[in-house]
Amino acid sequence: KQWYQRRVRALDGTPLLGATISVEGIEKGVHVRHENGYYWRPLRSGVYTITATKTGYFPLIRRNVAVTAGETTVVNFILISRNQVLNHEKVDIYHPEKNFKPGEEDLL
């Protein structure tokens, strides 16, 4: 088995203890327990869809994550608080598939 690992943080950089990392097709997820937001999990080589979730935050899905034999795959997650969007705060982040800038039209 190979490993994928890294961090789950809020947009402001705060580590998100208690966030759940799930792999599509695998029943049991892992929970972020490290004070700096780190997680790690063994996986067989392959291509996966990995999701980070936490109550009060929008989930983030990473598709086509390649885990390769002999390497550690790094997958970071930055989650956006639902309160930030509901309070109409301007949020600028990079999204791997498109630029994501929640605005009022996203709240309808």
CSV table of N, CA and C in Angstrom, one decimal:
chain,number,residue,atom,x,y,z
A,1,LYS,N,0.8,-1.2,0.0
A,1,LYS,CA,0.0,0.0,0.0
A,1,LYS,C,0.9,1.2,0.0
A,2,GLN,N,0.4,2.3,-0.6
A,2,GLN,CA,1.0,3.6,-0.7
A,2,GLN,C,0.3,4.5,0.3
A,3,TRP,N,0.7,5.7,0.4
A,3,TRP,CA,0.1,6.7,1.3
A,3,TRP,C,-0.3,7.9,0.6
A,4,TYR,N,-1.4,8.5,1.0
A,4,TYR,CA,-1.7,9.9,0.6
A,4,TYR,C,-1.9,10.6,1.9
A,5,GLN,N,-1.5,11.9,1.9
A,5,GLN,CA,-1.5,12.6,3.2
A,5,GLN,C,-1.5,14.1,2.9
A,6,ARG,N,-1.7,14.9,3.9
A,6,ARG,CA,-1.5,16.3,4.0
A,6,ARG,C,-2.3,17.0,5.0
A,7,ARG,N,-2.9,18.2,4.6
A,7,ARG,CA,-3.6,19.0,5.6
A,7,ARG,C,-5.0,19.4,5.2
A,8,VAL,N,-5.8,19.6,6.2
A,8,VAL,CA,-7.2,20.2,6.0
A,8,VAL,C,-7.2,21.5,6.8
A,9,ARG,N,-7.5,22.6,6.1
A,9,ARG,CA,-7.5,23.9,6.8
A,9,ARG,C,-8.7,24.7,6.3
A,10,ALA,N,-9.1,25.7,7.1
A,10,ALA,CA,-10.1,26.6,6.7
A,10,ALA,C,-9.4,27.7,5.8
A,11,LEU,N,-10.2,28.5,5.2
A,11,LEU,CA,-9.7,29.5,4.3
A,11,LEU,C,-8.7,30.4,5.0
A,12,ASP,N,-8.9,30.7,6.3
A,12,ASP,CA,-7.9,31.6,7.0
A,12,ASP,C,-6.7,30.8,7.5
A,13,GLY,N,-6.6,29.5,7.2
A,13,GLY,CA,-5.4,28.8,7.5
A,13,GLY,C,-5.5,28.0,8.8
A,14,THR,N,-6.7,28.1,9.5
A,14,THR,CA,-6.9,27.4,10.7
A,14,THR,C,-7.0,25.9,10.5
A,15,PRO,N,-6.3,25.0,11.2
A,15,PRO,CA,-6.5,23.6,11.0
A,15,PRO,C,-7.9,23.1,11.4
A,16,LEU,N,-8.4,22.2,10.6
A,16,LEU,CA,-9.8,21.8,10.8
A,16,LEU,C,-9.8,20.4,11.5
A,17,LEU,N,-9.6,20.3,12.8
A,17,LEU,CA,-9.6,19.1,13.5
A,17,LEU,C,-11.0,18.5,13.4
A,18,GLY,N,-11.1,17.2,13.3
A,18,GLY,CA,-12.4,16.6,13.2
A,18,GLY,C,-13.0,16.5,11.8
A,19,ALA,N,-12.3,17.1,10.8
A,19,ALA,CA,-12.8,17.0,9.4
A,19,ALA,C,-12.6,15.5,9.0
A,20,THR,N,-13.5,15.1,8.1
A,20,THR,CA,-13.4,13.7,7.6
A,20,THR,C,-12.9,13.6,6.2
A,21,ILE,N,-12.0,12.7,5.9
A,21,ILE,CA,-11.5,12.5,4.6
A,21,ILE,C,-12.1,11.1,4.1
A,22,SER,N,-12.8,11.2,3.0
A,22,SER,CA,-13.4,10.0,2.5
A,22,SER,C,-12.9,9.7,1.1
A,23,VAL,N,-12.8,8.4,0.8
A,23,VAL,CA,-12.3,7.9,-0.5
A,23,VAL,C,-13.5,7.2,-1.2
A,24,GLU,N,-13.9,7.6,-2.4
A,24,GLU,CA,-15.0,7.0,-3.1
A,24,GLU,C,-14.7,5.5,-3.2
A,25,GLY,N,-15.7,4.6,-2.9
A,25,GLY,CA,-15.6,3.2,-3.0
A,25,GLY,C,-15.0,2.5,-1.8
A,26,ILE,N,-14.6,3.3,-0.8
A,26,ILE,CA,-14.0,2.8,0.5
A,26,ILE,C,-15.0,3.2,1.6
A,27,GLU,N,-15.5,2.2,2.3
A,27,GLU,CA,-16.5,2.5,3.3
A,27,GLU,C,-16.1,3.4,4.5
A,28,LYS,N,-14.9,3.2,5.0
A,28,LYS,CA,-14.5,4.0,6.2
A,28,LYS,C,-13.6,5.1,5.9
A,29,GLY,N,-13.9,6.3,6.4
A,29,GLY,CA,-13.1,7.5,6.2
A,29,GLY,C,-12.1,7.7,7.3
A,30,VAL,N,-11.2,8.7,7.2
A,30,VAL,CA,-10.3,9.0,8.3
A,30,VAL,C,-10.7,10.4,8.8
A,31,HIS,N,-10.4,10.6,10.1
A,31,HIS,CA,-10.6,11.9,10.7
A,31,HIS,C,-9.3,12.6,11.0
A,32,VAL,N,-9.4,13.9,10.8
A,32,VAL,CA,-8.2,14.8,11.1
A,32,VAL,C,-8.1,14.9,12.6
A,33,ARG,N,-7.0,14.4,13.2
A,33,ARG,CA,-6.9,14.4,14.6
A,33,ARG,C,-5.6,15.2,15.0
A,34,HIS,N,-4.7,15.5,14.1
A,34,HIS,CA,-3.5,16.2,14.4
A,34,HIS,C,-3.8,17.7,14.6
A,35,GLU,N,-3.2,18.3,15.6
A,35,GLU,CA,-3.4,19.7,15.9
A,35,GLU,C,-3.1,20.7,14.8
A,36,ASN,N,-2.3,20.3,13.8
A,36,ASN,CA,-2.0,21.1,12.7
A,36,ASN,C,-2.8,20.8,11.4
A,37,GLY,N,-3.8,19.9,11.6
A,37,GLY,CA,-4.7,19.6,10.5
A,37,GLY,C,-4.2,18.5,9.6
A,38,TYR,N,-3.2,17.8,10.0
A,38,TYR,CA,-2.6,16.7,9.1
A,38,TYR,C,-3.5,15.4,9.2
A,39,TYR,N,-3.5,14.7,8.1
A,39,TYR,CA,-4.1,13.4,8.1
A,39,TYR,C,-3.2,12.5,7.2
A,40,TRP,N,-3.4,11.2,7.3
A,40,TRP,CA,-2.7,10.3,6.4
A,40,TRP,C,-3.5,9.0,6.3
A,41,ARG,N,-3.3,8.3,5.2
A,41,ARG,CA,-4.1,7.1,5.0
A,41,ARG,C,-3.4,6.2,4.0
A,42,PRO,N,-3.3,4.9,4.2
A,42,PRO,CA,-2.8,4.0,3.2
A,42,PRO,C,-3.8,3.7,2.1
A,43,LEU,N,-3.3,3.6,0.9
A,43,LEU,CA,-4.2,3.2,-0.2
A,43,LEU,C,-3.3,2.4,-1.2
A,44,ARG,N,-4.0,1.6,-2.0
A,44,ARG,CA,-3.3,0.9,-3.0
A,44,ARG,C,-3.1,1.8,-4.2
A,45,SER,N,-2.1,1.5,-5.0
A,45,SER,CA,-1.9,2.3,-6.2
A,45,SER,C,-3.2,2.4,-7.0
A,46,GLY,N,-3.5,3.5,-7.6
A,46,GLY,CA,-4.7,3.7,-8.4
A,46,GLY,C,-5.1,5.2,-8.5
A,47,VAL,N,-6.3,5.4,-9.0
A,47,VAL,CA,-6.8,6.7,-9.2
A,47,VAL,C,-8.1,6.8,-8.4
A,48,TYR,N,-8.2,7.9,-7.6
A,48,TYR,CA,-9.3,8.0,-6.6
A,48,TYR,C,-10.0,9.3,-6.6
A,49,THR,N,-11.2,9.4,-6.1
A,49,THR,CA,-11.9,10.6,-5.8
A,49,THR,C,-11.9,10.7,-4.3
A,50,ILE,N,-11.4,11.8,-3.8
A,50,ILE,CA,-11.2,12.0,-2.3
A,50,ILE,C,-12.0,13.3,-1.9
A,51,THR,N,-12.7,13.2,-0.8
A,51,THR,CA,-13.6,14.3,-0.4
A,51,THR,C,-13.2,14.6,1.1
A,52,ALA,N,-13.2,16.0,1.3
A,52,ALA,CA,-13.0,16.4,2.7
A,52,ALA,C,-14.3,17.1,3.1
A,53,THR,N,-14.8,16.8,4.3
A,53,THR,CA,-16.0,17.4,4.8
A,53,THR,C,-15.8,17.7,6.3
A,54,LYS,N,-16.6,18.7,6.7
A,54,LYS,CA,-16.7,19.1,8.1
A,54,LYS,C,-18.0,19.9,8.3
A,55,THR,N,-18.6,19.6,9.4
A,55,THR,CA,-19.9,20.4,9.7
A,55,THR,C,-19.6,21.9,9.7
A,56,GLY,N,-20.5,22.6,9.0
A,56,GLY,CA,-20.3,24.1,8.9
A,56,GLY,C,-19.5,24.6,7.8
A,57,TYR,N,-18.9,23.6,7.0
A,57,TYR,CA,-18.1,24.0,5.8
A,57,TYR,C,-18.6,23.3,4.6
A,58,PHE,N,-18.4,23.9,3.4
A,58,PHE,CA,-18.7,23.2,2.2
A,58,PHE,C,-17.7,22.1,1.9
A,59,PRO,N,-18.2,20.9,1.5
A,59,PRO,CA,-17.2,19.8,1.2
A,59,PRO,C,-16.4,20.2,0.0
A,60,LEU,N,-15.2,19.6,-0.1
A,60,LEU,CA,-14.3,19.8,-1.3
A,60,LEU,C,-14.0,18.4,-1.8
A,61,ILE,N,-14.1,18.2,-3.1
A,61,ILE,CA,-13.9,17.0,-3.8
A,61,ILE,C,-12.7,17.1,-4.7
A,62,ARG,N,-11.7,16.2,-4.6
A,62,ARG,CA,-10.6,16.1,-5.5
A,62,ARG,C,-10.8,14.9,-6.3
A,63,ARG,N,-10.9,15.0,-7.6
A,63,ARG,CA,-11.1,13.9,-8.5
A,63,ARG,C,-9.7,13.5,-9.2
A,64,ASN,N,-9.7,12.3,-9.6
A,64,ASN,CA,-8.5,11.8,-10.4
A,64,ASN,C,-7.2,12.0,-9.6
A,65,VAL,N,-7.2,11.7,-8.3
A,65,VAL,CA,-6.0,11.7,-7.5
A,65,VAL,C,-5.2,10.4,-7.7
A,66,ALA,N,-4.1,10.5,-8.3
A,66,ALA,CA,-3.3,9.3,-8.6
A,66,ALA,C,-2.3,9.0,-7.5
A,67,VAL,N,-2.5,7.8,-7.0
A,67,VAL,CA,-1.6,7.2,-5.9
A,67,VAL,C,-0.7,6.2,-6.6
A,68,THR,N,0.6,6.5,-6.5
A,68,THR,CA,1.6,5.7,-7.2
A,68,THR,C,2.5,4.9,-6.3
A,69,ALA,N,2.8,3.7,-6.7
A,69,ALA,CA,3.7,2.8,-5.9
A,69,ALA,C,5.0,3.5,-5.6
A,70,GLY,N,5.5,3.5,-4.4
A,70,GLY,CA,6.8,4.0,-4.0
A,70,GLY,C,6.8,5.5,-3.7
A,71,GLU,N,5.6,6.2,-3.8
A,71,GLU,CA,5.5,7.6,-3.6
A,71,GLU,C,4.5,7.9,-2.6
A,72,THR,N,4.6,9.1,-1.9
A,72,THR,CA,3.6,9.6,-1.0
A,72,THR,C,2.8,10.7,-1.8
A,73,THR,N,1.5,10.5,-1.9
A,73,THR,CA,0.7,11.5,-2.7
A,73,THR,C,0.2,12.6,-1.7
A,74,VAL,N,0.4,13.8,-2.1
A,74,VAL,CA,0.1,14.9,-1.2
A,74,VAL,C,-1.3,15.5,-1.7
A,75,VAL,N,-2.3,15.6,-0.8
A,75,VAL,CA,-3.6,16.1,-1.1
A,75,VAL,C,-4.0,17.1,0.0
A,76,ASN,N,-3.9,18.4,-0.3
A,76,ASN,CA,-4.3,19.4,0.7
A,76,ASN,C,-5.8,19.8,0.4
A,77,PHE,N,-6.4,20.2,1.4
A,77,PHE,CA,-7.8,20.7,1.3
A,77,PHE,C,-7.9,22.0,2.1
A,78,ILE,N,-8.6,23.0,1.4
A,78,ILE,CA,-8.9,24.3,2.1
A,78,ILE,C,-10.5,24.4,2.0
A,79,LEU,N,-11.2,24.3,3.1
A,79,LEU,CA,-12.6,24.4,3.1
A,79,LEU,C,-13.1,25.8,3.4
A,80,ILE,N,-14.2,26.1,2.8
A,80,ILE,CA,-14.9,27.4,3.0
A,80,ILE,C,-16.0,27.3,4.0
A,81,SER,N,-16.0,28.1,5.0
A,81,SER,CA,-17.1,28.1,6.0
A,81,SER,C,-18.4,28.6,5.3
A,82,ARG,N,-19.5,27.9,5.7
A,82,ARG,CA,-20.8,28.3,5.2
A,82,ARG,C,-21.2,29.7,5.7
A,83,ASN,N,-20.7,30.0,6.9
A,83,ASN,CA,-21.0,31.3,7.4
A,83,ASN,C,-20.4,32.4,6.6
A,84,GLN,N,-19.2,32.2,6.0
A,84,GLN,CA,-18.6,33.2,5.2
A,84,GLN,C,-19.4,33.6,4.0
A,85,VAL,N,-20.0,32.5,3.4
A,85,VAL,CA,-20.8,32.7,2.2
A,85,VAL,C,-22.2,33.3,2.6
A,86,LEU,N,-22.8,32.8,3.7
A,86,LEU,CA,-24.1,33.3,4.1
A,86,LEU,C,-24.0,34.8,4.5
A,87,ASN,N,-22.8,35.2,5.0
A,87,ASN,CA,-22.6,36.6,5.4
A,87,ASN,C,-22.2,37.4,4.3
A,88,HIS,N,-22.1,36.9,3.1
A,88,HIS,CA,-21.7,37.6,1.9
A,88,HIS,C,-20.3,38.1,1.9
A,89,GLU,N,-19.4,37.5,2.6
A,89,GLU,CA,-18.1,37.9,2.6
A,89,GLU,C,-17.5,37.5,1.2
A,90,LYS,N,-16.6,38.3,0.7
A,90,LYS,CA,-15.9,38.0,-0.5
A,90,LYS,C,-14.9,36.9,-0.2
A,91,VAL,N,-15.0,35.9,-1.0
A,91,VAL,CA,-14.1,34.7,-0.9
A,91,VAL,C,-13.4,34.5,-2.2
A,92,ASP,N,-12.1,34.6,-2.2
A,92,ASP,CA,-11.3,34.3,-3.4
A,92,ASP,C,-10.4,33.1,-3.1
A,93,ILE,N,-10.6,32.0,-3.8
A,93,ILE,CA,-9.7,30.9,-3.7
A,93,ILE,C,-9.5,30.2,-5.1
A,94,TYR,N,-8.5,29.4,-5.1
A,94,TYR,CA,-8.3,28.6,-6.4
A,94,TYR,C,-9.0,27.3,-6.2
A,95,HIS,N,-9.7,27.0,-7.2
A,95,HIS,CA,-10.4,25.7,-7.3
A,95,HIS,C,-9.8,24.9,-8.5
A,96,PRO,N,-9.5,23.6,-8.3
A,96,PRO,CA,-8.7,22.9,-9.3
A,96,PRO,C,-9.4,22.8,-10.7
A,97,GLU,N,-10.7,22.9,-10.7
A,97,GLU,CA,-11.5,22.8,-12.0
A,97,GLU,C,-11.9,24.1,-12.5
A,98,LYS,N,-12.0,25.2,-11.7
A,98,LYS,CA,-12.4,26.5,-12.2
A,98,LYS,C,-12.1,27.5,-11.1
A,99,ASN,N,-12.1,28.7,-11.4
A,99,ASN,CA,-12.0,29.8,-10.4
A,99,ASN,C,-13.4,29.8,-9.7
A,100,PHE,N,-13.3,29.7,-8.4
A,100,PHE,CA,-14.6,29.7,-7.6
A,100,PHE,C,-14.6,30.9,-6.7
A,101,LYS,N,-15.6,31.8,-7.0
A,101,LYS,CA,-15.8,33.0,-6.2
A,101,LYS,C,-17.3,33.1,-5.9
A,102,PRO,N,-17.6,32.6,-4.7
A,102,PRO,CA,-19.1,32.6,-4.3
A,102,PRO,C,-19.6,34.1,-4.3
A,103,GLY,N,-20.7,34.3,-4.8
A,103,GLY,CA,-21.4,35.6,-4.8
A,103,GLY,C,-22.8,35.4,-4.5
A,104,GLU,N,-23.6,36.4,-4.6
A,104,GLU,CA,-25.0,36.3,-4.3
A,104,GLU,C,-25.7,35.3,-5.2
A,105,GLU,N,-25.3,35.2,-6.5
A,105,GLU,CA,-25.9,34.3,-7.4
A,105,GLU,C,-25.7,32.8,-7.0
A,106,ASP,N,-24.7,32.6,-6.2
A,106,ASP,CA,-24.4,31.2,-5.8
A,106,ASP,C,-25.3,30.8,-4.6
A,107,LEU,N,-25.9,31.8,-3.9
A,107,LEU,CA,-26.7,31.6,-2.7
A,107,LEU,C,-28.2,31.3,-3.1
A,108,LEU,N,-28.6,31.6,-4.3
A,108,LEU,CA,-30.0,31.5,-4.7
A,108,LEU,C,-30.3,30.0,-4.9
